[in-house]
Tab-separated table of C-alpha atoms in Angstrom:
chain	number	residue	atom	x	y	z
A	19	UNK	CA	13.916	26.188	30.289
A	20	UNK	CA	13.337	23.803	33.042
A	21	UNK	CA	15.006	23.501	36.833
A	22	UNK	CA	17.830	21.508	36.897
A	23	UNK	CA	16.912	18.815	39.870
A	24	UNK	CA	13.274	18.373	37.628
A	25	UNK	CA	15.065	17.698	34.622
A	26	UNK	CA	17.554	15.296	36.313
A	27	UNK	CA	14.569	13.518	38.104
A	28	UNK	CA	12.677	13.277	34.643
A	29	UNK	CA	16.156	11.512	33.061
A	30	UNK	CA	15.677	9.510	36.349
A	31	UNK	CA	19.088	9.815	37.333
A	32	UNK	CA	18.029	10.988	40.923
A	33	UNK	CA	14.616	12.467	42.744
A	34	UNK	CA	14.808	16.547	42.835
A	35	UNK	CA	16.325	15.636	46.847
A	36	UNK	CA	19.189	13.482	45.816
A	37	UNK	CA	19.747	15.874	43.148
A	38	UNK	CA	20.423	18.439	45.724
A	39	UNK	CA	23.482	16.601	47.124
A	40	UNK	CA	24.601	15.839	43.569
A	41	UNK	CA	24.917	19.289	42.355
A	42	UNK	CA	26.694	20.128	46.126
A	43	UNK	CA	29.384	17.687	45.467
A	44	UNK	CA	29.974	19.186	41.535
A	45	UNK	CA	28.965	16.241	40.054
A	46	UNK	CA	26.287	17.431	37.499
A	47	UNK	CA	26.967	19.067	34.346
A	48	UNK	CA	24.914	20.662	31.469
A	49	UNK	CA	26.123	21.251	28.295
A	50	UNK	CA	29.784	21.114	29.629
A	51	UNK	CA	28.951	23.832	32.264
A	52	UNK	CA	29.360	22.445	36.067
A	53	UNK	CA	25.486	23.027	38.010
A	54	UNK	CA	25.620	25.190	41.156
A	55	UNK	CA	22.068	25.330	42.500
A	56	UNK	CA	19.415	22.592	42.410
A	57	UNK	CA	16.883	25.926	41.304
A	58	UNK	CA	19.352	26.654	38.190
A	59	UNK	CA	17.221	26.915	34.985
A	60	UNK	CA	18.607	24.806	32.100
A	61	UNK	CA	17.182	23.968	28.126
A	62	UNK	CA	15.408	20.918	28.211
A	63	UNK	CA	17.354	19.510	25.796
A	64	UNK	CA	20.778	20.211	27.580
A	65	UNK	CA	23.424	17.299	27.821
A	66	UNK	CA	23.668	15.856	31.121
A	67	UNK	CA	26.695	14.862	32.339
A	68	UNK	CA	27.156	12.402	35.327
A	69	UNK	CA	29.353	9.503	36.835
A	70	UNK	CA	30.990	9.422	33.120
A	71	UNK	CA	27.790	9.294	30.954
A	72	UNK	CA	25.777	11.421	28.827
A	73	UNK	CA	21.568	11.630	28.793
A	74	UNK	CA	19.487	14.030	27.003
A	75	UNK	CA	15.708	14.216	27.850
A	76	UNK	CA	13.454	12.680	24.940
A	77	UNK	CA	9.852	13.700	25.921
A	78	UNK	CA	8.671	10.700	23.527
A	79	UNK	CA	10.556	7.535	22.809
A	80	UNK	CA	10.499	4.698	20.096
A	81	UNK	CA	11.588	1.332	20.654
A	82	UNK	CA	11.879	-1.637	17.868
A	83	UNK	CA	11.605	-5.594	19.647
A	84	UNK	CA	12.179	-8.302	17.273
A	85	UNK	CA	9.909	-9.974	19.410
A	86	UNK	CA	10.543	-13.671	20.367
A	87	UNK	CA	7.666	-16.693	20.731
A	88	UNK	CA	5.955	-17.485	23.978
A	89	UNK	CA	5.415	-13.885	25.283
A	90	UNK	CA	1.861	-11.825	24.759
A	91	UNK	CA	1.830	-8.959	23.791
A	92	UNK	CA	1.079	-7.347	26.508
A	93	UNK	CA	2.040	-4.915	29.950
A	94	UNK	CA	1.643	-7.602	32.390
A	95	UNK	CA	0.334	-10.758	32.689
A	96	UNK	CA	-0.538	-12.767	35.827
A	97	UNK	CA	0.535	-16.232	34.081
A	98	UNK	CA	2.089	-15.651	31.051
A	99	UNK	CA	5.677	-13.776	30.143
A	100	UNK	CA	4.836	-10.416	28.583
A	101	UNK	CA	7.716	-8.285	25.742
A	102	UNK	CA	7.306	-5.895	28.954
A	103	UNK	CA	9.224	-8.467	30.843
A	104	UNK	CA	11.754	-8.255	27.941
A	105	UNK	CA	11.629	-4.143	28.290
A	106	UNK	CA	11.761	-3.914	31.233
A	107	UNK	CA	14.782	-5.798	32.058
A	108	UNK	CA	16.921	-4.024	29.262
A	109	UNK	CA	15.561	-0.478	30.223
A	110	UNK	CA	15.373	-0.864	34.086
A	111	UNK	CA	14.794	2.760	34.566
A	112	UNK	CA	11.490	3.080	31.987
A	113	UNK	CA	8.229	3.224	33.617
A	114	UNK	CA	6.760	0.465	31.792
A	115	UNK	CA	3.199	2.098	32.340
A	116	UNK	CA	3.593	4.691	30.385
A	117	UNK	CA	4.341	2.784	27.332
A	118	UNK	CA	1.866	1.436	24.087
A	119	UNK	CA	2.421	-1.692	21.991
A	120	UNK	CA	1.912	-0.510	18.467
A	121	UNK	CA	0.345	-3.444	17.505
A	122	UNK	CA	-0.247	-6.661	19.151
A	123	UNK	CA	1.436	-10.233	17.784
A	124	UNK	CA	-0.157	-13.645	18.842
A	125	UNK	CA	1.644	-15.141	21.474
A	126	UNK	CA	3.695	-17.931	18.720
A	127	UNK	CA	3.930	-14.898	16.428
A	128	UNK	CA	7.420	-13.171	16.615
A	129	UNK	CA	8.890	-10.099	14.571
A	130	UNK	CA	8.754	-6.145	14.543
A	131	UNK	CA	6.941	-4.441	17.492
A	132	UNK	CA	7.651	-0.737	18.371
A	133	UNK	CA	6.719	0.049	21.852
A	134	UNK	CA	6.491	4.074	22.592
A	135	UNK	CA	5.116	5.947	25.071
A	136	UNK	CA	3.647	8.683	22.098
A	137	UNK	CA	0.040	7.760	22.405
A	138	UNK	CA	-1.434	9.733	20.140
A	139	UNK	CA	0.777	8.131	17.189
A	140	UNK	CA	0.047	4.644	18.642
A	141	UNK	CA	-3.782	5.268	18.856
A	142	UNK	CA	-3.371	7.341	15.023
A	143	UNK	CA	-1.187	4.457	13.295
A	144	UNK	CA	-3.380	1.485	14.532
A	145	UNK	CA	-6.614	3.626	13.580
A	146	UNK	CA	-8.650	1.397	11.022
A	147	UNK	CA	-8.808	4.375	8.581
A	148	UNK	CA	-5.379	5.007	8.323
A	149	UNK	CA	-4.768	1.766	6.725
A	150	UNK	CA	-1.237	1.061	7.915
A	151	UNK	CA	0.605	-1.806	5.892
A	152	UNK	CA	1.984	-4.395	7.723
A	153	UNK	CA	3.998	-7.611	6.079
A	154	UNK	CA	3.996	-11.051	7.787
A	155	UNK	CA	6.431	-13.951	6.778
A	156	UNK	CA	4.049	-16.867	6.776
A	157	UNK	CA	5.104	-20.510	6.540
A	158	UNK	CA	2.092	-23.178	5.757
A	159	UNK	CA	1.778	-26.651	5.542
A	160	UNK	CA	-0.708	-26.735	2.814
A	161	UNK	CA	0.428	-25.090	-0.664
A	162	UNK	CA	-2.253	-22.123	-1.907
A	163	UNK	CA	-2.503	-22.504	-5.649
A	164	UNK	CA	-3.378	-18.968	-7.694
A	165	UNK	CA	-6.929	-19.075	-7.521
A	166	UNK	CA	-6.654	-19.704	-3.786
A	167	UNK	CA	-3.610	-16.761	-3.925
A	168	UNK	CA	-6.501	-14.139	-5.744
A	169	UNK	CA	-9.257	-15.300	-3.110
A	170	UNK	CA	-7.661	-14.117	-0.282
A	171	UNK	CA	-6.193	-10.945	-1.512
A	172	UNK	CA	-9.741	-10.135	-2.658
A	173	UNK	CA	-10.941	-10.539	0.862
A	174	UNK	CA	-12.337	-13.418	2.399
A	175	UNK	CA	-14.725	-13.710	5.618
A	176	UNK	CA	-12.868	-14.730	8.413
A	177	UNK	CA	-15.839	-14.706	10.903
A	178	UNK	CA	-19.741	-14.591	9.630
A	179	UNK	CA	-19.896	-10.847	9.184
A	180	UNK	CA	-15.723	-10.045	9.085
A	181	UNK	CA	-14.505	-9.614	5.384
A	182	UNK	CA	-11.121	-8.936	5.482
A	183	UNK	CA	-9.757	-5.915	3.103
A	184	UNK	CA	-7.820	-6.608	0.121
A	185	UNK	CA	-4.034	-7.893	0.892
A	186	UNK	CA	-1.120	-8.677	-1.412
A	187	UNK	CA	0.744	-12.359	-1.111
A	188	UNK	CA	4.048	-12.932	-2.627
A	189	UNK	CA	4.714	-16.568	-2.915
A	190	UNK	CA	8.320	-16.865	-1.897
A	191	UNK	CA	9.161	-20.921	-2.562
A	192	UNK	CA	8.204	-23.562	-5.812
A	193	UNK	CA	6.338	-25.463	-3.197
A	194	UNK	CA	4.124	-22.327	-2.634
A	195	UNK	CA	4.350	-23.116	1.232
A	196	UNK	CA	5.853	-20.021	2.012
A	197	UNK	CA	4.993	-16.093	1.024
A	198	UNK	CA	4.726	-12.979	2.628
A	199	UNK	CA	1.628	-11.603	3.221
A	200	UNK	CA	0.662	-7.695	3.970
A	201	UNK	CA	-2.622	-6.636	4.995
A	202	UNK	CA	-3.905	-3.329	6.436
A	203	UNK	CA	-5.739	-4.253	9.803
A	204	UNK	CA	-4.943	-5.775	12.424
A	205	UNK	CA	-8.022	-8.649	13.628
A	206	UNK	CA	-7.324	-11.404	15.855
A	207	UNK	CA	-5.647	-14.122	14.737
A	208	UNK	CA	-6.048	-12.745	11.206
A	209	UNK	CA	-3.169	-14.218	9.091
A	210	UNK	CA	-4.252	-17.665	10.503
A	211	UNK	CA	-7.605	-17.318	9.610
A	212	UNK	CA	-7.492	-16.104	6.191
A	213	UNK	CA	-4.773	-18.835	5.258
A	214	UNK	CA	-7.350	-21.454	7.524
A	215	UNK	CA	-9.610	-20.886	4.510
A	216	UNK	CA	-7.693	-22.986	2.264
A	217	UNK	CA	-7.410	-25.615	5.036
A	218	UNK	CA	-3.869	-24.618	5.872
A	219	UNK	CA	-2.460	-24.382	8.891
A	220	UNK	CA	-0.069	-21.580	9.751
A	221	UNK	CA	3.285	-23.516	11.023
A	222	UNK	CA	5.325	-20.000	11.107
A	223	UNK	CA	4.488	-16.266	11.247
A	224	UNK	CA	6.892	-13.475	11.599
A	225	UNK	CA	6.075	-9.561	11.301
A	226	UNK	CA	8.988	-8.288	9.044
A	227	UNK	CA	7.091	-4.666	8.266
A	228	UNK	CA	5.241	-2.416	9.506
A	229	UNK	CA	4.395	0.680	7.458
A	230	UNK	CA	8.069	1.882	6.225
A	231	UNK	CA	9.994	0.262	8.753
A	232	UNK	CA	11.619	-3.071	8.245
A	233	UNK	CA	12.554	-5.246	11.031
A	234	UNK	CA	16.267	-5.233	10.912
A	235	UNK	CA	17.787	-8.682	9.695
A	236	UNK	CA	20.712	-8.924	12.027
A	237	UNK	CA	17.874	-8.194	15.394
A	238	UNK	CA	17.998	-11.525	17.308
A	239	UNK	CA	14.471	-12.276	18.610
A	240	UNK	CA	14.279	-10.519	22.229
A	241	UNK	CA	16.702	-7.841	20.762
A	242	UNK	CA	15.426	-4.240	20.931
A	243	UNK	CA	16.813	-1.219	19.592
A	244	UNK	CA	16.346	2.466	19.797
A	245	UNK	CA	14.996	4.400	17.047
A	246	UNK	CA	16.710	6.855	14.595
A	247	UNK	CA	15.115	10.260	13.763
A	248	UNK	CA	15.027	9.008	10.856
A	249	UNK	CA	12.968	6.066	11.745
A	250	UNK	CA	10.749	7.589	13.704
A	251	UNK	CA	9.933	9.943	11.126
A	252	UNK	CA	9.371	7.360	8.866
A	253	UNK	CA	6.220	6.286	10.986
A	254	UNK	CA	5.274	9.687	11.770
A	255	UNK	CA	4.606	10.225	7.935
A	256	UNK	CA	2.380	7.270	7.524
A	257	UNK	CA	-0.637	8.204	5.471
């Protein structure tokens, strides 16, 4: 059980003070029941009612970006836009600092992102033993022929003493220009690098997985969406 002006200051719909005048003026309900007393003890997971609109406190939140190109991947930036930029405007009332990127994407690199405040899932899931799958659209402007195709799902060393782990590439086009490519880690600039090998150069690269979840077809780039239980779930079960 929790006091009603802390949980109504946690769902940031006023500070424990304002709350006070609020509840005076019988404007807060929980669960249907009209609030009395700023000190009245309600479940934490009560429905809040106020000015029209439900909220029900989450402890932990999930958030899916189908993040567009030309913003890092980042929390802020002194130059460059950041997807926190993006969040921030959408969910005006989230304390950006509190929130992870599961996963960075290059700044040209668009797709799935989850941002979440549930650190230890972030720090678990992007955890190099834990081997979390991730699928990349890639476009190329150089076509990979099999043995090329085999080389890089073997592994290939993308700096002197990086080999990469062993990755799966479905070739998508007759051309061979385009494919989708899943790997388990997560290096800088990876994708680009391993497909560099074969002297091509990566024209188009788009994050359409990562571990069960799929990145929604009908999410416009800069779209986000909360979500489900059974999404989150999904990435709670991961290995």
């Amino acid at each position: 059980m929790e006091r009603i002006d802390k949980l109504l200051s946690k769902l940031n719909i006023a500070s424990r003070k304002e709350a006070k005048t609020l509840i005076k003026k019988g404007l807060i309900l929980a669960d249907g029941v009209k609030i009395t007393s700023a000190d009245m003890k309600v479940s934490e997971n009560a429905v809040i009612s106020y000015s029209g609109k439900e909220y029900t406190y989450q402890k932990y939140r999930y958030f899916l970006m189908n993040k567009p190109s030309g913003y890092l991947s980042a929390n802020k930036d002194p130059k460059d836009k950041t997807v926190m930029d993006i969040f921030v405007e959408k969910y005006p009332d989230i304390k950006v600092s509190d929130y992870f990127l599961m996963g960075r994407l290059d700044k040209d690199t668009v797709g799935l992102l989850i941002i979440t405040n549930d650190g230890d899932l972030t720090h678990r899931l992007l955890s190099p033993k834990y081997h979390v799958e991730k699928t990349y659209y890639v476009k190329i402007d150089t076509p990979i022929n099999e043995s090329i195709k085999k080389k890089i799902e073997d592994g290939v060393y993308i700096e002197k003493d990086v080999l990469t782990k062993p990755s799966k590439i479905e070739i998508l086009n007759d051309e061979m220009t385009e494919c989708n490519i899943t790997i388990v880690e997560g290096r800088f600039h990876q994708v680009k690098k391993m497909f560099s090998l074969n002297g091509s150069n990566v024209t188009y690269l788009k994050r359409i997985k990562f571990g069960k979840l799929i990145l929604p077809s009908n999410l416009r780039e800069g779209d986000i969406i909360e979500l489900s239980k059974e999404e989150i779930e999904l990435l709670k079960n991961e290995n």
